[in-house]
N, CA, C and O atoms as a GROMACS GRO file, in nm:
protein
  388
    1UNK      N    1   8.009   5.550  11.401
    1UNK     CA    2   8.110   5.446  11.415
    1UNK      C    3   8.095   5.347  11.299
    1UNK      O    4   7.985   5.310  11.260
    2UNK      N    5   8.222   5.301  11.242
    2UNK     CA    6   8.241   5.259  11.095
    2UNK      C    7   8.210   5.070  11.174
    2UNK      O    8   8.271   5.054  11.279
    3UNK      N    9   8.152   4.986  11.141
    3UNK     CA   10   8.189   4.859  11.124
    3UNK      C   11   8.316   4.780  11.078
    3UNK      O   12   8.355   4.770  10.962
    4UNK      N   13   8.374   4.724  11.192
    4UNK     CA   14   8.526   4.609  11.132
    4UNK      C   15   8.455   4.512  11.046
    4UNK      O   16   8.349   4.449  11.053
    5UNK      N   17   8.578   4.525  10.939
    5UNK     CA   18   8.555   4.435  10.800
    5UNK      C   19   8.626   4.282  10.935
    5UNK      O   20   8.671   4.318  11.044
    6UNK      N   21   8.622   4.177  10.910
    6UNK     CA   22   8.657   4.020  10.973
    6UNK      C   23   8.832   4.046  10.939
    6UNK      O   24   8.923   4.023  11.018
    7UNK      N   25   8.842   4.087  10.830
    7UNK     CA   26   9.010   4.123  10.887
    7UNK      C   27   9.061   4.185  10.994
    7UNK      O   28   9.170   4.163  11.046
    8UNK      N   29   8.952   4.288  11.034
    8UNK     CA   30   8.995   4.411  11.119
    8UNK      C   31   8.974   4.326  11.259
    8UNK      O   32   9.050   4.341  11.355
    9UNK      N   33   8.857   4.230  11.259
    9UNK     CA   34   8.806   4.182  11.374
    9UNK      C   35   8.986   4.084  11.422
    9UNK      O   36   9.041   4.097  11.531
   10UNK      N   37   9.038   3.998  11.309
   10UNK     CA   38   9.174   3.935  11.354
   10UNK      C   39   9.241   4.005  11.397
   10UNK      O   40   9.267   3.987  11.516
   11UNK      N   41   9.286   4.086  11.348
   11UNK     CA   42   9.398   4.227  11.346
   11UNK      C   43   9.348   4.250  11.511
   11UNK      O   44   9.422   4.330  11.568
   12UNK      N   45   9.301   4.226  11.548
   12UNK     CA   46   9.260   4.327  11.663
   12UNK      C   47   9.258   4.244  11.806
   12UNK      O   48   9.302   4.282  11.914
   13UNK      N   49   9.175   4.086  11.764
   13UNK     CA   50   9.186   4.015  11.855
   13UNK      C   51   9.340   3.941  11.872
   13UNK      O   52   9.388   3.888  11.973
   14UNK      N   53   9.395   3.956  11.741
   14UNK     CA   54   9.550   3.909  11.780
   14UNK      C   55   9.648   4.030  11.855
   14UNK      O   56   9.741   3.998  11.929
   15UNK      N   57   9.616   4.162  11.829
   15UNK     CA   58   9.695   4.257  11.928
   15UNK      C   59   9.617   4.265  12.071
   15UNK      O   60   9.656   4.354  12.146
   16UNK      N   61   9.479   4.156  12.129
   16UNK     CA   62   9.531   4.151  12.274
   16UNK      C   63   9.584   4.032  12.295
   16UNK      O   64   9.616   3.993  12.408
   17UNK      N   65   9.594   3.982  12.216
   17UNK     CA   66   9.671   3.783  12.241
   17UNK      C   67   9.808   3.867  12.259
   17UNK      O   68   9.847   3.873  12.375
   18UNK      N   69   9.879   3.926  12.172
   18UNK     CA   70  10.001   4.017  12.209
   18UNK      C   71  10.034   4.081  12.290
   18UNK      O   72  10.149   4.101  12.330
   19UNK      N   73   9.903   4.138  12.340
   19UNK     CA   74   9.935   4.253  12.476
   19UNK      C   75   9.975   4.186  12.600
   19UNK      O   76  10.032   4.245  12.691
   20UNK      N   77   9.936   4.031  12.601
   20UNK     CA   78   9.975   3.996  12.712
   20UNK      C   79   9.794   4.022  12.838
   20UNK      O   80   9.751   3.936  12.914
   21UNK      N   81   9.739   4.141  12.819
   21UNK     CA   82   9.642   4.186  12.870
   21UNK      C   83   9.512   4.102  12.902
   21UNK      O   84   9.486   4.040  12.799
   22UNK      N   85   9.426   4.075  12.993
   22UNK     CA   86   9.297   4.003  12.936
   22UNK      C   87   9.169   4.113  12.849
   22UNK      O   88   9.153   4.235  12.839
   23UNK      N   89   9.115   4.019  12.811
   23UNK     CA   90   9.008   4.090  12.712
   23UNK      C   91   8.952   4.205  12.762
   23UNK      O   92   8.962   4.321  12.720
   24UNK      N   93   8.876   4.150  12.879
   24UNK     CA   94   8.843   4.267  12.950
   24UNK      C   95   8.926   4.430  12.999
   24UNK      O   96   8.871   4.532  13.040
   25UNK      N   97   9.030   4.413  12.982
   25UNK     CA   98   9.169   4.511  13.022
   25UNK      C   99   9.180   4.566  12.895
   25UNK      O  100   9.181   4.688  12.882
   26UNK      N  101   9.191   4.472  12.777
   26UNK     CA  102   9.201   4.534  12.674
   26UNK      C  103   9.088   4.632  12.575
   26UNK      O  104   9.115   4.738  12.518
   27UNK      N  105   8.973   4.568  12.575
   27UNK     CA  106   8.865   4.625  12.560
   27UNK      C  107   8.831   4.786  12.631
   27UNK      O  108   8.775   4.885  12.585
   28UNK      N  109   8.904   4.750  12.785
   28UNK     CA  110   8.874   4.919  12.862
   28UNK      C  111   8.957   4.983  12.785
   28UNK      O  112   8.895   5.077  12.737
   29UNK      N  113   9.075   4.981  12.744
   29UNK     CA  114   9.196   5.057  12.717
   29UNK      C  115   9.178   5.135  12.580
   29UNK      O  116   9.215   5.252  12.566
   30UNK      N  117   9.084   5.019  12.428
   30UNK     CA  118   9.060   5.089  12.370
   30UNK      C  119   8.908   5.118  12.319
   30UNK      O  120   8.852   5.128  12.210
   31UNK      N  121   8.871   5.127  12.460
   31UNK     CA  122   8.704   5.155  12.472
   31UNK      C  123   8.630   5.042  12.373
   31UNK      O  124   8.608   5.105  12.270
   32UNK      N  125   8.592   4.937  12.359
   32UNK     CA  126   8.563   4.858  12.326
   32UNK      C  127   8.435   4.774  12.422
   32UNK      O  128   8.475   4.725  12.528
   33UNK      N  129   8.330   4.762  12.398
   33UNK     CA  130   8.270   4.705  12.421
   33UNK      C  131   8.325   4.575  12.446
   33UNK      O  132   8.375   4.522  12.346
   34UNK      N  133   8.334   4.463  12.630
   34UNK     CA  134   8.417   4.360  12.615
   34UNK      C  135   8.324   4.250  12.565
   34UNK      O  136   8.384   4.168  12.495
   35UNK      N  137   8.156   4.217  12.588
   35UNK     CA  138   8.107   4.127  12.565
   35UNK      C  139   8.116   4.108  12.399
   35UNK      O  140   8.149   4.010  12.332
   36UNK      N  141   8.073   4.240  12.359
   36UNK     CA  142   8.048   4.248  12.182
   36UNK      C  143   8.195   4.186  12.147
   36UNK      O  144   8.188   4.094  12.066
   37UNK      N  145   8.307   4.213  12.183
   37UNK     CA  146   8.462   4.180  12.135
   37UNK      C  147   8.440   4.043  12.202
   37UNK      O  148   8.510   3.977  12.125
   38UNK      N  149   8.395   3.958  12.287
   38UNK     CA  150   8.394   3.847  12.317
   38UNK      C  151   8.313   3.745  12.194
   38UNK      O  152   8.362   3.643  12.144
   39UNK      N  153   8.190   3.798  12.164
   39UNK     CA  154   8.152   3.746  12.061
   39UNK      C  155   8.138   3.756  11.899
   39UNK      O  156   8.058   3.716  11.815
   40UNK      N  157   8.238   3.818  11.901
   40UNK     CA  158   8.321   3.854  11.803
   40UNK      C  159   8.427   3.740  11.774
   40UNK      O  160   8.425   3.678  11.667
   41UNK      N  161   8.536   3.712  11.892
   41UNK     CA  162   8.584   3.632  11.871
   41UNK      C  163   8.531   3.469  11.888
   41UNK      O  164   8.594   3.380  11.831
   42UNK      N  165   8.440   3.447  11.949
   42UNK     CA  166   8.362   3.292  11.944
   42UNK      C  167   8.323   3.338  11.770
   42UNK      O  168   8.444   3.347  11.747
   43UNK      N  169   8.282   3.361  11.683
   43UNK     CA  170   8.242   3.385  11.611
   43UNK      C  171   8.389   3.359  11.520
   43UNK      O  172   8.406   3.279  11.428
   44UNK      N  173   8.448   3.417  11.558
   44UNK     CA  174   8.569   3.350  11.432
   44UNK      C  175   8.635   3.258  11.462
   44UNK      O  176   8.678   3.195  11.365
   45UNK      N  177   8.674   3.205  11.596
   45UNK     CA  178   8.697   3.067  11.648
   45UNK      C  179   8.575   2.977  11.561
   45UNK      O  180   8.616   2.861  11.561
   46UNK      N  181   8.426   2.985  11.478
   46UNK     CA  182   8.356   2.895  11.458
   46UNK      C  183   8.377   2.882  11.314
   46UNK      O  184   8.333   2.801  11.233
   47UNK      N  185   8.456   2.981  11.304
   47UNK     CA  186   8.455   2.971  11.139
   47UNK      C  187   8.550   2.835  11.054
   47UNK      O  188   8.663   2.816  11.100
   48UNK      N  189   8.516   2.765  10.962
   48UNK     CA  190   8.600   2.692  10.903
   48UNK      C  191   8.688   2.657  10.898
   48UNK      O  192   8.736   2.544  10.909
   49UNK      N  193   8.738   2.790  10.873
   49UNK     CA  194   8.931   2.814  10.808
   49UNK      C  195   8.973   2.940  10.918
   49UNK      O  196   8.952   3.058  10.892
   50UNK      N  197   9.012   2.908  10.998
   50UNK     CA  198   9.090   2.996  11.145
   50UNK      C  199   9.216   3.034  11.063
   50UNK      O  200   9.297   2.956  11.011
   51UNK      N  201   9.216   3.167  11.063
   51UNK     CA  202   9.303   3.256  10.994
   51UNK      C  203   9.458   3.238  11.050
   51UNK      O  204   9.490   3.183  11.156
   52UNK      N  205   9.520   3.280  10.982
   52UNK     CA  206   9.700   3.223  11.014
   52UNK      C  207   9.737   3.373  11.014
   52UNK      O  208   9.693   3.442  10.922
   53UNK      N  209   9.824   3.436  11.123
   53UNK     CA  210   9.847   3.529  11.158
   53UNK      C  211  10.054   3.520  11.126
   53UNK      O  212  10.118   3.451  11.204
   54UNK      N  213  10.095   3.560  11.064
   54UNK     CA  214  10.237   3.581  11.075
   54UNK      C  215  10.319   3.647  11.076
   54UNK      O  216  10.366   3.656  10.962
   55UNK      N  217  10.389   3.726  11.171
   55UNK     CA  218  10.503   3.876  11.217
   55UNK      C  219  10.609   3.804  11.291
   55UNK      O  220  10.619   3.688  11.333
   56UNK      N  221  10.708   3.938  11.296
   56UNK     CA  222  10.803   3.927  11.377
   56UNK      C  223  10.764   3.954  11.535
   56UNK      O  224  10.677   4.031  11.574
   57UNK      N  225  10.837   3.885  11.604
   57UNK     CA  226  10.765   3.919  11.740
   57UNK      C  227  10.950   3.902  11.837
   57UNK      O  228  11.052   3.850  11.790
   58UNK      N  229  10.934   3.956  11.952
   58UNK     CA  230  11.011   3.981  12.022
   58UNK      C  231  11.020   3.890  12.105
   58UNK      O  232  10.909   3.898  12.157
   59UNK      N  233  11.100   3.762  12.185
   59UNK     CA  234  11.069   3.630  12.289
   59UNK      C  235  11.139   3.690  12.424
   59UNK      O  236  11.252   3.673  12.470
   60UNK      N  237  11.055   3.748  12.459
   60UNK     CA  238  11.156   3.806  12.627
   60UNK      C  239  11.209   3.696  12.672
   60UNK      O  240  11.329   3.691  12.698
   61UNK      N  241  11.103   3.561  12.695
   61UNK     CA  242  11.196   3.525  12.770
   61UNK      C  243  11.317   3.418  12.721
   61UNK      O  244  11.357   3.344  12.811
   62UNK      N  245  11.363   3.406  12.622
   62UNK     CA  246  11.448   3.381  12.563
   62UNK      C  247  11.590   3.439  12.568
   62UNK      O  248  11.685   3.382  12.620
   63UNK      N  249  11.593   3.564  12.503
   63UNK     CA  250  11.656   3.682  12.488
   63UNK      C  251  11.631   3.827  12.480
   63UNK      O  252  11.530   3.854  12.416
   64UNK      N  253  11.696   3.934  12.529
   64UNK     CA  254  11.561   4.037  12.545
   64UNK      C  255  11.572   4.077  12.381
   64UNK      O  256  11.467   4.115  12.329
   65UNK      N  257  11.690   4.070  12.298
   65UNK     CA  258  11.711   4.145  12.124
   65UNK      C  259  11.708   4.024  12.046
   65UNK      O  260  11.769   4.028  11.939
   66UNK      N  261  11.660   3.934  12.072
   66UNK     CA  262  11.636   3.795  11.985
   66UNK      C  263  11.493   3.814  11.881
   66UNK      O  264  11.378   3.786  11.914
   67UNK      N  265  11.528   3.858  11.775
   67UNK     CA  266  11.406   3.845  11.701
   67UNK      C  267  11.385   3.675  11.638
   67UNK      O  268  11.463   3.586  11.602
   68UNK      N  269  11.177   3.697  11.651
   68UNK     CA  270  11.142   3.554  11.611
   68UNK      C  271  11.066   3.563  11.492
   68UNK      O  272  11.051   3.671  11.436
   69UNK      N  273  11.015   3.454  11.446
   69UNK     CA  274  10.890   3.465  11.375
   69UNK      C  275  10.834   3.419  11.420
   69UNK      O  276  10.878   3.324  11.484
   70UNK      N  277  10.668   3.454  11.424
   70UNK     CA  278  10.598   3.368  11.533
   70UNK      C  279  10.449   3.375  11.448
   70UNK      O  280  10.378   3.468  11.412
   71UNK      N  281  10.441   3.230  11.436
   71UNK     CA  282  10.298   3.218  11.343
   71UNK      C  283  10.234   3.166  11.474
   71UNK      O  284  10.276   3.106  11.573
   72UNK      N  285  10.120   3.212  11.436
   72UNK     CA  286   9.991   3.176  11.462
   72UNK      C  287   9.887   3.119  11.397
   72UNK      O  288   9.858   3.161  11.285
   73UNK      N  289   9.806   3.006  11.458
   73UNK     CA  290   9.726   2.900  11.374
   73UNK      C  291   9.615   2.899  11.478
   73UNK      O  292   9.651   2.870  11.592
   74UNK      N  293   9.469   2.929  11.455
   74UNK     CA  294   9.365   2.920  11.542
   74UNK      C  295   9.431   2.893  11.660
   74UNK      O  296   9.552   2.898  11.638
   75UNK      N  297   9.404   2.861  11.796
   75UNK     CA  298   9.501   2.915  11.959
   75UNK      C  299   9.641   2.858  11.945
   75UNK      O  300   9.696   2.812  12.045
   76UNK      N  301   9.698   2.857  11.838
   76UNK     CA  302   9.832   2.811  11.853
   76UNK      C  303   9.912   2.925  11.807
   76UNK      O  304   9.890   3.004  11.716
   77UNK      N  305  10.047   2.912  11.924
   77UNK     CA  306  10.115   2.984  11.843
   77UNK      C  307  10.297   2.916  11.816
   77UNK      O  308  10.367   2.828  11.867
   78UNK      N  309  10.305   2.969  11.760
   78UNK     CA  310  10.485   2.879  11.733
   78UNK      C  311  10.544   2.995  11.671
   78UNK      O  312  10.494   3.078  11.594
   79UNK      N  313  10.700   2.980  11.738
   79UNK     CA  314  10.838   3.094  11.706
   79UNK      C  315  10.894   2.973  11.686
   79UNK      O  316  10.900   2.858  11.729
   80UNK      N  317  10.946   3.069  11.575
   80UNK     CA  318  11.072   3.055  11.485
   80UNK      C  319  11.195   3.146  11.502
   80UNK      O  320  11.186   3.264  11.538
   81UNK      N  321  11.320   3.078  11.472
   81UNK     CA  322  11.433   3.156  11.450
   81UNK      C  323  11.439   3.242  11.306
   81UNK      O  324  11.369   3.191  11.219
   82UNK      N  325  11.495   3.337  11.275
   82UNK     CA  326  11.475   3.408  11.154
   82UNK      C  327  11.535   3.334  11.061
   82UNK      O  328  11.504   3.363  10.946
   83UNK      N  329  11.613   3.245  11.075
   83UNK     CA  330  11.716   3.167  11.026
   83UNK      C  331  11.594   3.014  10.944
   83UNK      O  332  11.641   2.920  10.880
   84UNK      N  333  11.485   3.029  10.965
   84UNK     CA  334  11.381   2.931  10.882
   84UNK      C  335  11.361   2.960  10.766
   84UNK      O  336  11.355   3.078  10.733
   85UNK      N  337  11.344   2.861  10.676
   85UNK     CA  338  11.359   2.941  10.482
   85UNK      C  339  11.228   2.958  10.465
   85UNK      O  340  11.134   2.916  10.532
   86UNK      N  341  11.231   3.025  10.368
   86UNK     CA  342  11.044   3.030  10.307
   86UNK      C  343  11.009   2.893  10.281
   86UNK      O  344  10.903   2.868  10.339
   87UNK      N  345  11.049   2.803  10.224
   87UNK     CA  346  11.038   2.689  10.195
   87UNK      C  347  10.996   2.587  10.261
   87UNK      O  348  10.896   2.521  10.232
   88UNK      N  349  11.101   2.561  10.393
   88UNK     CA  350  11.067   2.500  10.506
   88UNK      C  351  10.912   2.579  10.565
   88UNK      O  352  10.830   2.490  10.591
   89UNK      N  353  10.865   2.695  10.587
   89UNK     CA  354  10.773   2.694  10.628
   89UNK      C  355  10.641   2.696  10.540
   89UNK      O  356  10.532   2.664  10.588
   90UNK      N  357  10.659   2.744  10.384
   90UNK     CA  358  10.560   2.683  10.301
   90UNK      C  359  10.499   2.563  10.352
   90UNK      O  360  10.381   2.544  10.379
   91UNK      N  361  10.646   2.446  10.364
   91UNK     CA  362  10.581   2.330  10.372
   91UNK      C  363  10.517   2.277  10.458
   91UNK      O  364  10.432   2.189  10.446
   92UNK      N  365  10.563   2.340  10.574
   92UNK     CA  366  10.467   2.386  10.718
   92UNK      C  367  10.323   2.398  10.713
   92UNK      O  368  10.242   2.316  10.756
   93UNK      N  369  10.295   2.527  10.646
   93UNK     CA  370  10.172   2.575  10.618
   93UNK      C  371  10.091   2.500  10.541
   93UNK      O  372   9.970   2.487  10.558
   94UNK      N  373  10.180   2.432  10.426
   94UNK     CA  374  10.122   2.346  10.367
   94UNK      C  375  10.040   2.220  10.439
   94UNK      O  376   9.918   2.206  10.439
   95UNK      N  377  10.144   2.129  10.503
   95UNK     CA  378  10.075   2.058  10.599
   95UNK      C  379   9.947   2.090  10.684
   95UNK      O  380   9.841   2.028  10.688
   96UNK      N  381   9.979   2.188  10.740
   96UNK     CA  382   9.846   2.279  10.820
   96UNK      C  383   9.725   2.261  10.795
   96UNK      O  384   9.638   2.217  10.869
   97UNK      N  385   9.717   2.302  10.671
   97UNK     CA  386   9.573   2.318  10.569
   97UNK      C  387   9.513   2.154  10.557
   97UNK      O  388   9.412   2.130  10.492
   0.00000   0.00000   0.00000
């Protein structure tokens, strides 16, 4: 078994923040050790600079064909309409930092 590079570790803890699932549920599903994936994520929650996650995401309860953008900022998350410029959210991000 190969070691996750800290990208792989985000990538991974943000698709169960997505699943909707708890850790533990998610961890069974793709055989994952849940404590090791628990401290995995305390471990990047401690880090400095909490990684910014940004995709399209789907808002059920909004609309069921309403696409969003939906950033993510260490436990935050915020949707957007697609209709936001690069600009306006540069300056977003900018602020952030």
């Amino acid at each position: 078994m190969s070691r996750r590079t800290q990208a792989q570790w985000q990538e991974l803890i943000q698709q169960q923040r997505d699943s909707g699932l708890t850790a533990a549920e998610f961890c069974r599903q793709i055989r994952q050790n849940a404590k090791y994936f628990s401290l995995q994520k305390q471990h990047l929650a401690k880090l400095d600079s909490p990684f910014i996650a940004v995709k399209k995401s789907q808002v059920l309860a909004i609309a069921p064909s309403h696409s969003m953008l939906r950033l993510t900022y260490a436990n935050a998350m915020l949707d957007f309409p697609p209709s936001v410029t690069p600009a306006w959210l540069a300056q977003l991000l900018k602020e952030l930092t």
